[in-house]
């Protein structure tokens, strides 16, 4: 894995060899140049066997040198100055692409990626670091992307198919319902035609004769009990702290 010093602005063969310890650039499989002021990718395209590459937090605008990386599977380009993804269209092995925090302005800028049949994970927005792209302001961009890339499993860090996707969809439906609802006195009004999403018995824990399941059930209840105790303790400590702070704020009275 390669790193660079903070004054690095261009990736050179000497830099790649010295940082990775590889004599041949074709032997380099993993590279990490994160937050080092890089604006010129230089000869990185000569690392034709590169599989994982992290170039996040730099000043990159031109991705042309990456076009020769046919084996590249994971690419992190977050927090750069990229508006054109066209060179990535030849990265046939690309599975995961992070371009959050760049200058991608429209859905059309993403059409060049449709030929990447192995692409399963795309990130254009990262709320953790407050990274985004102008295209994310389009309220329908998520729906359009899922139509453009039918093989996508994860979009913006959220699983859209497979295990866990139902939970994300459920949360999204709740958010959409709340945002679309008409608020009265701070509450969403009841609707007569609303029906439960699941049956009443859906959340019931079904016991089993299996010793393993019974033990897991016991451990779960133990953890739940601990959580309740911690919650009560935290509530008590917060109450004490608030009481202490309120006493400190009271003006001091002096006897005359």
Coordinates of C-alpha atoms in Angstrom, one line a residue:
X1 CA 0.0 0.0 0.0
X2 CA 1.4 3.4 -0.9
X3 CA 1.3 6.7 0.9
X4 CA 2.6 10.1 0.0
X5 CA 3.9 13.2 1.9
X6 CA 1.7 16.3 2.1
X7 CA 3.6 18.2 -0.6
X8 CA 2.9 15.5 -3.3
X9 CA 1.2 17.0 -6.3
X10 CA 2.0 14.5 -9.1
X11 CA 2.3 10.8 -9.0
X12 CA 5.6 9.6 -10.5
X13 CA 7.2 6.2 -11.1
X14 CA 9.9 7.0 -8.5
X15 CA 7.2 7.9 -5.9
X16 CA 5.2 4.7 -6.6
X17 CA 8.3 2.5 -6.3
X18 CA 9.7 4.1 -3.2
X19 CA 6.4 4.0 -1.4
X20 CA 5.3 0.5 -2.3
X21 CA 8.8 -1.2 -2.4
X22 CA 7.9 -2.6 -5.7
X23 CA 10.5 -2.4 -8.5
X24 CA 7.9 -3.0 -11.2
X25 CA 4.8 -0.8 -11.4
X26 CA 2.8 -3.8 -12.8
X27 CA 3.3 -5.6 -9.5
X28 CA 1.4 -2.9 -7.5
X29 CA -2.0 -4.2 -6.4
X30 CA -3.1 -1.6 -3.8
X31 CA -2.5 2.1 -3.5
X32 CA -3.6 4.7 -1.0
X33 CA -2.9 8.4 -1.6
X34 CA -5.4 10.1 0.7
X35 CA -5.4 13.9 1.4
X36 CA -2.0 14.7 -0.1
X37 CA -2.8 17.6 -2.4
X38 CA -2.5 15.4 -5.6
X39 CA -3.8 17.1 -8.8
X40 CA -1.9 15.1 -11.4
X41 CA -2.3 11.3 -11.6
X42 CA 0.9 11.1 -13.7
X43 CA 1.9 7.6 -14.5
X44 CA -0.6 5.8 -12.3
X45 CA -2.0 4.2 -15.4
X46 CA 1.1 2.0 -15.7
X47 CA 0.0 0.1 -12.6
X48 CA -2.2 -2.0 -14.8
X49 CA -2.8 -4.7 -12.2
X50 CA -4.0 -2.3 -9.6
X51 CA -7.1 -3.7 -7.8
X52 CA -7.8 -1.1 -5.1
X53 CA -7.1 2.6 -5.2
X54 CA -7.9 5.4 -2.7
X55 CA -7.4 8.9 -4.0
X56 CA -9.8 10.6 -1.7
X57 CA -9.3 14.2 -0.4
X58 CA -7.1 15.5 -3.2
X59 CA -7.5 18.1 -6.0
X60 CA -8.0 15.8 -8.9
X61 CA -9.9 16.9 -12.0
X62 CA -8.7 14.7 -14.8
X63 CA -9.2 10.9 -14.6
X64 CA -7.7 10.0 -18.0
X65 CA -4.7 8.1 -16.5
X66 CA -7.2 5.6 -14.9
X67 CA -8.5 4.4 -18.2
X68 CA -5.9 1.7 -18.5
X69 CA -6.8 0.1 -15.1
X70 CA -8.9 -2.8 -16.4
X71 CA -8.5 -4.9 -13.2
X72 CA -9.4 -2.1 -10.8
X73 CA -12.3 -3.3 -8.5
X74 CA -12.5 -0.6 -5.8
X75 CA -12.0 3.1 -6.4
X76 CA -12.4 5.9 -3.9
X77 CA -12.4 9.4 -5.5
X78 CA -14.4 11.2 -2.8
X79 CA -13.6 14.9 -2.0
X80 CA -11.9 15.9 -5.2
X81 CA -12.9 18.3 -8.1
X82 CA -14.1 15.8 -10.6
X83 CA -16.9 16.5 -13.1
X84 CA -16.2 14.1 -15.9
X85 CA -16.2 10.3 -15.2
X86 CA -15.8 9.2 -18.9
X87 CA -12.3 7.6 -18.4
X88 CA -13.8 5.1 -16.0
X89 CA -15.9 3.6 -18.7
X90 CA -13.0 1.3 -19.6
X91 CA -12.5 0.0 -16.0
X92 CA -14.3 -3.2 -16.8
X93 CA -13.7 -4.8 -13.3
X94 CA -15.0 -1.9 -11.3
X95 CA -17.4 -3.0 -8.6
X96 CA -17.3 -0.1 -6.1
X97 CA -17.1 3.6 -6.9
X98 CA -17.1 6.4 -4.4
X99 CA -17.3 9.9 -6.0
X100 CA -19.1 11.7 -3.1
X101 CA -17.9 15.3 -2.6
X102 CA -17.2 16.2 -6.3
X103 CA -18.7 18.3 -9.0
X104 CA -20.9 15.9 -10.9
X105 CA -23.7 18.1 -12.0
X106 CA -26.2 15.9 -13.9
X107 CA -27.4 12.3 -14.5
X108 CA -25.9 12.6 -18.0
X109 CA -22.5 12.6 -16.4
X110 CA -23.1 9.1 -15.2
X111 CA -24.2 7.5 -18.5
X112 CA -20.6 6.6 -19.2
X113 CA -20.7 4.1 -16.3
X114 CA -23.6 2.0 -17.7
X115 CA -21.3 -0.3 -19.6
X116 CA -19.7 -1.4 -16.3
X117 CA -21.6 -4.6 -15.7
X118 CA -19.8 -5.5 -12.4
X119 CA -20.5 -2.2 -10.8
X120 CA -22.6 -2.9 -7.6
X121 CA -21.8 0.0 -5.3
X122 CA -22.0 3.7 -6.2
X123 CA -21.7 6.5 -3.7
X124 CA -22.5 10.1 -4.8
X125 CA -23.4 11.3 -1.3
X126 CA -22.0 10.7 2.1
X127 CA -23.9 12.2 5.0
X128 CA -21.2 11.2 7.5
X129 CA -18.7 13.6 6.0
X130 CA -21.2 16.0 4.5
X131 CA -20.0 15.0 1.0
X132 CA -22.4 15.4 -2.0
X133 CA -22.6 16.4 -5.7
X134 CA -24.8 18.9 -7.5
X135 CA -26.7 16.1 -9.1
X136 CA -27.9 14.9 -5.7
X137 CA -30.1 18.1 -5.4
X138 CA -32.4 16.4 -8.0
X139 CA -35.1 14.8 -5.9
X140 CA -35.5 11.9 -8.4
X141 CA -31.8 11.2 -8.9
X142 CA -31.9 8.1 -6.7
X143 CA -34.8 6.6 -8.6
X144 CA -33.2 7.4 -12.0
X145 CA -29.9 5.9 -10.9
X146 CA -31.5 2.6 -9.9
X147 CA -33.1 2.4 -13.3
X148 CA -29.9 3.2 -15.1
X149 CA -27.9 0.6 -13.1
X150 CA -30.1 -2.4 -12.5
X151 CA -27.2 -4.4 -11.0
X152 CA -26.6 -1.9 -8.2
X153 CA -26.8 -3.4 -4.7
X154 CA -25.7 -0.4 -2.7
X155 CA -26.4 3.3 -3.4
X156 CA -25.0 6.0 -1.2
X157 CA -24.2 3.5 1.5
X158 CA -27.7 2.0 1.6
X159 CA -28.4 -1.5 0.5
X160 CA -31.1 -1.5 -2.2
X161 CA -31.3 -5.2 -2.9
X162 CA -30.5 -8.3 -0.8
X163 CA -30.3 -8.7 2.9
X164 CA -31.1 -5.5 4.7
X165 CA -32.7 -3.8 1.8
X166 CA -36.2 -4.2 3.2
X167 CA -35.2 -2.3 6.3
X168 CA -33.8 0.6 4.3
X169 CA -37.0 0.7 2.2
X170 CA -39.1 0.7 5.3
X171 CA -37.1 3.6 6.8
X172 CA -37.4 5.5 3.5
X173 CA -41.2 5.0 3.4
X174 CA -41.5 6.3 6.9
X175 CA -39.4 9.4 6.0
X176 CA -41.4 10.0 2.9
X177 CA -44.7 9.6 4.7
X178 CA -43.6 12.1 7.4
X179 CA -42.3 14.6 4.9
X180 CA -45.5 14.4 2.8
X181 CA -47.9 14.5 5.8
X182 CA -49.9 17.5 6.8
X183 CA -48.9 18.5 10.3
X184 CA -51.4 19.6 12.9
X185 CA -50.2 20.6 16.3
X186 CA -46.9 19.0 15.6
X187 CA -48.5 15.6 14.7
X188 CA -49.3 13.7 11.6
X189 CA -53.1 13.3 11.4
X190 CA -54.6 9.9 11.4
X191 CA -56.0 8.5 8.2
X192 CA -58.9 6.0 8.2
X193 CA -57.6 4.0 5.2
X194 CA -54.2 3.4 6.8
X195 CA -53.4 -0.3 7.3
X196 CA -50.6 -1.9 9.3
X197 CA -47.5 -2.9 7.2
X198 CA -47.2 -6.2 9.0
X199 CA -49.5 -8.4 11.0
X200 CA -49.8 -8.0 14.7
X201 CA -48.0 -11.2 15.4
X202 CA -45.0 -10.2 13.1
X203 CA -42.9 -8.9 16.0
X204 CA -43.6 -11.7 18.4
X205 CA -40.6 -13.7 19.4
X206 CA -41.4 -17.4 18.7
X207 CA -39.9 -19.8 21.2
X208 CA -38.2 -22.9 20.0
X209 CA -37.3 -26.2 21.7
X210 CA -33.8 -25.8 20.3
X211 CA -31.3 -25.2 23.1
X212 CA -29.3 -22.8 20.9
X213 CA -32.3 -20.6 20.2
X214 CA -33.3 -20.7 23.9
X215 CA -29.9 -19.6 24.9
X216 CA -29.8 -16.8 22.3
X217 CA -33.2 -15.7 23.6
X218 CA -31.9 -15.6 27.2
X219 CA -28.8 -13.6 26.1
X220 CA -31.0 -11.2 24.2
X221 CA -33.2 -10.6 27.3
X222 CA -30.1 -10.1 29.4
X223 CA -28.7 -7.5 27.0
X224 CA -32.1 -5.8 26.9
X225 CA -32.1 -5.7 30.7
X226 CA -28.6 -4.2 30.8
X227 CA -29.7 -1.5 28.2
X228 CA -32.6 -0.5 30.4
X229 CA -30.4 -0.2 33.4
X230 CA -27.9 1.9 31.5
X231 CA -30.7 4.1 30.2
X232 CA -32.0 4.6 33.7
X233 CA -28.6 5.4 35.0
X234 CA -27.9 7.9 32.2
X235 CA -31.3 9.6 32.8
X236 CA -30.5 10.0 36.4
X237 CA -27.0 11.4 35.7
X238 CA -28.4 13.9 33.1
X239 CA -31.0 15.0 35.6
X240 CA -28.4 15.6 38.3
X241 CA -26.2 17.5 35.8
X242 CA -29.1 19.7 34.7
X243 CA -30.0 20.4 38.3
X244 CA -26.4 21.3 39.1
X245 CA -26.1 23.6 36.1
X246 CA -29.3 25.4 37.0
X247 CA -28.0 26.1 40.5
X248 CA -24.8 27.5 39.2
X249 CA -26.8 29.9 36.9
X250 CA -28.7 31.4 39.8
X251 CA -27.5 34.8 40.9
X252 CA -25.5 34.9 44.1
X253 CA -27.0 36.7 47.0
X254 CA -24.8 38.6 49.5
X255 CA -25.9 39.5 53.0
X256 CA -25.8 43.3 53.7

